[in-house]
PDB file of N, CA and C in Angstrom:
ATOM      1  N   MET A   1       0.761  -1.174  -0.047  1.00 64.00           N
ATOM      2  CA  MET A   1      -0.074   0.024  -0.123  1.00 64.00           C
ATOM      3  C   MET A   1       0.792   1.240   0.082  1.00 64.00           C
ATOM      4  N   ILE A   2       2.091   1.294   0.627  1.00 74.00           N
ATOM      5  CA  ILE A   2       2.791   2.455   0.802  1.00 74.00           C
ATOM      6  C   ILE A   2       3.375   2.545  -0.295  1.00 74.00           C
ATOM      7  N   ALA A   3       4.017   1.591  -0.931  1.00 81.00           N
ATOM      8  CA  ALA A   3       4.896   1.548  -2.150  1.00 81.00           C
ATOM      9  C   ALA A   3       3.957   1.788  -3.453  1.00 81.00           C
ATOM     10  N   LYS A   4       2.713   1.583  -3.345  1.00 84.00           N
ATOM     11  CA  LYS A   4       1.753   2.107  -4.289  1.00 84.00           C
ATOM     12  C   LYS A   4       1.842   3.773  -4.379  1.00 84.00           C
ATOM     13  N   TYR A   5       1.611   4.013  -3.146  1.00 80.00           N
ATOM     14  CA  TYR A   5       1.347   5.449  -2.813  1.00 80.00           C
ATOM     15  C   TYR A   5       2.291   6.195  -3.161  1.00 80.00           C
ATOM     16  N   SER A   6       3.921   5.782  -2.841  1.00 83.00           N
ATOM     17  CA  SER A   6       4.857   6.466  -3.132  1.00 83.00           C
ATOM     18  C   SER A   6       5.009   6.399  -4.512  1.00 83.00           C
ATOM     19  N   GLN A   7       4.839   5.429  -5.491  1.00 88.00           N
ATOM     20  CA  GLN A   7       4.945   5.415  -7.060  1.00 88.00           C
ATOM     21  C   GLN A   7       3.975   6.403  -7.330  1.00 88.00           C
ATOM     22  N   ILE A   8       2.751   6.413  -7.116  1.00 86.00           N
ATOM     23  CA  ILE A   8       1.796   7.619  -7.691  1.00 86.00           C
ATOM     24  C   ILE A   8       2.244   9.069  -7.272  1.00 86.00           C
ATOM     25  N   SER A   9       3.003   9.111  -5.979  1.00 92.00           N
ATOM     26  CA  SER A   9       3.479  10.481  -5.407  1.00 92.00           C
ATOM     27  C   SER A   9       4.550  10.789  -6.363  1.00 92.00           C
ATOM     28  N   ALA A  10       5.542   9.767  -7.036  1.00 91.00           N
ATOM     29  CA  ALA A  10       6.510   9.905  -7.761  1.00 91.00           C
ATOM     30  C   ALA A  10       6.265  10.611  -9.016  1.00 91.00           C
ATOM     31  N   LYS A  11       4.982   9.859  -9.502  1.00 94.00           N
ATOM     32  CA  LYS A  11       4.513  10.174 -10.969  1.00 94.00           C
ATOM     33  C   LYS A  11       4.307  11.551 -10.742  1.00 94.00           C
ATOM     34  N   THR A  12       3.376  12.105  -9.945  1.00 95.00           N
ATOM     35  CA  THR A  12       2.895  13.168  -9.778  1.00 95.00           C
ATOM     36  C   THR A  12       4.038  14.411  -9.541  1.00 95.00           C
ATOM     37  N   LEU A  13       5.070  13.965  -8.814  1.00 94.00           N
ATOM     38  CA  LEU A  13       6.172  14.952  -8.514  1.00 94.00           C
ATOM     39  C   LEU A  13       6.832  15.168  -9.825  1.00 94.00           C
ATOM     40  N   ILE A  14       6.915  14.179 -10.786  1.00 96.00           N
ATOM     41  CA  ILE A  14       8.031  14.227 -12.014  1.00 96.00           C
ATOM     42  C   ILE A  14       7.130  14.900 -12.903  1.00 96.00           C
ATOM     43  N   LYS A  15       5.602  14.832 -12.844  1.00 96.00           N
ATOM     44  CA  LYS A  15       4.901  15.487 -13.977  1.00 96.00           C
ATOM     45  C   LYS A  15       4.659  17.106 -13.575  1.00 96.00           C
ATOM     46  N   PHE A  16       4.968  17.287 -12.266  1.00 95.00           N
ATOM     47  CA  PHE A  16       5.042  18.636 -11.704  1.00 95.00           C
ATOM     48  C   PHE A  16       6.274  19.242 -12.067  1.00 95.00           C
ATOM     49  N   LEU A  17       7.414  18.490 -11.875  1.00 95.00           N
ATOM     50  CA  LEU A  17       8.407  19.079 -12.213  1.00 95.00           C
ATOM     51  C   LEU A  17       8.716  19.491 -13.630  1.00 95.00           C
ATOM     52  N   VAL A  18       8.310  18.660 -14.334  1.00 96.00           N
ATOM     53  CA  VAL A  18       8.246  18.899 -16.149  1.00 96.00           C
ATOM     54  C   VAL A  18       7.526  20.233 -16.295  1.00 96.00           C
ATOM     55  N   SER A  19       6.426  20.155 -15.706  1.00 96.00           N
ATOM     56  CA  SER A  19       5.511  21.252 -16.147  1.00 96.00           C
ATOM     57  C   SER A  19       6.066  22.693 -15.521  1.00 96.00           C
ATOM     58  N   PHE A  20       6.920  22.451 -14.565  1.00 94.00           N
ATOM     59  CA  PHE A  20       7.461  23.807 -13.753  1.00 94.00           C
ATOM     60  C   PHE A  20       8.619  24.105 -14.810  1.00 94.00           C
ATOM     61  N   GLY A  21       9.257  23.040 -15.145  1.00 93.00           N
ATOM     62  CA  GLY A  21      10.387  23.360 -15.718  1.00 93.00           C
ATOM     63  C   GLY A  21      10.106  24.011 -17.373  1.00 93.00           C
ATOM     64  N   PHE A  22       9.019  23.477 -17.775  1.00 94.00           N
ATOM     65  CA  PHE A  22       8.516  24.013 -19.127  1.00 94.00           C
ATOM     66  C   PHE A  22       8.151  25.269 -19.021  1.00 94.00           C
ATOM     67  N   GLU A  23       7.503  25.653 -17.893  1.00 93.00           N
ATOM     68  CA  GLU A  23       7.084  26.863 -17.771  1.00 93.00           C
ATOM     69  C   GLU A  23       8.616  28.097 -17.553  1.00 93.00           C
ATOM     70  N   VAL A  24       9.390  27.552 -17.053  1.00 89.00           N
ATOM     71  CA  VAL A  24      10.285  28.441 -16.662  1.00 89.00           C
ATOM     72  C   VAL A  24      11.437  28.565 -18.244  1.00 89.00           C
ATOM     73  N   VAL A  25      11.279  27.575 -18.808  1.00 91.00           N
ATOM     74  CA  VAL A  25      11.940  27.525 -20.328  1.00 91.00           C
ATOM     75  C   VAL A  25      11.272  28.614 -21.047  1.00 91.00           C
ATOM     76  N   SER A  26       9.941  28.556 -20.981  1.00 92.00           N
ATOM     77  CA  SER A  26       9.049  29.526 -21.845  1.00 92.00           C
ATOM     78  C   SER A  26       9.102  30.755 -21.432  1.00 92.00           C
ATOM     79  N   GLN A  27       9.493  31.140 -20.285  1.00 87.00           N
ATOM     80  CA  GLN A  27       9.722  32.664 -19.659  1.00 87.00           C
ATOM     81  C   GLN A  27      10.936  33.130 -20.353  1.00 87.00           C
ATOM     82  N   LYS A  28      11.850  32.375 -20.554  1.00 75.00           N
ATOM     83  CA  LYS A  28      13.241  33.120 -20.902  1.00 75.00           C
ATOM     84  C   LYS A  28      13.033  33.397 -22.344  1.00 75.00           C
TER      85      LYS A  28
END
């Protein structure tokens, strides 16, 4: 159960980082 939660959490974190990084690149 914990492993499943951390897997979802990791996916969400990666998605957030990609979106954030893309916005930063677009602003430059």
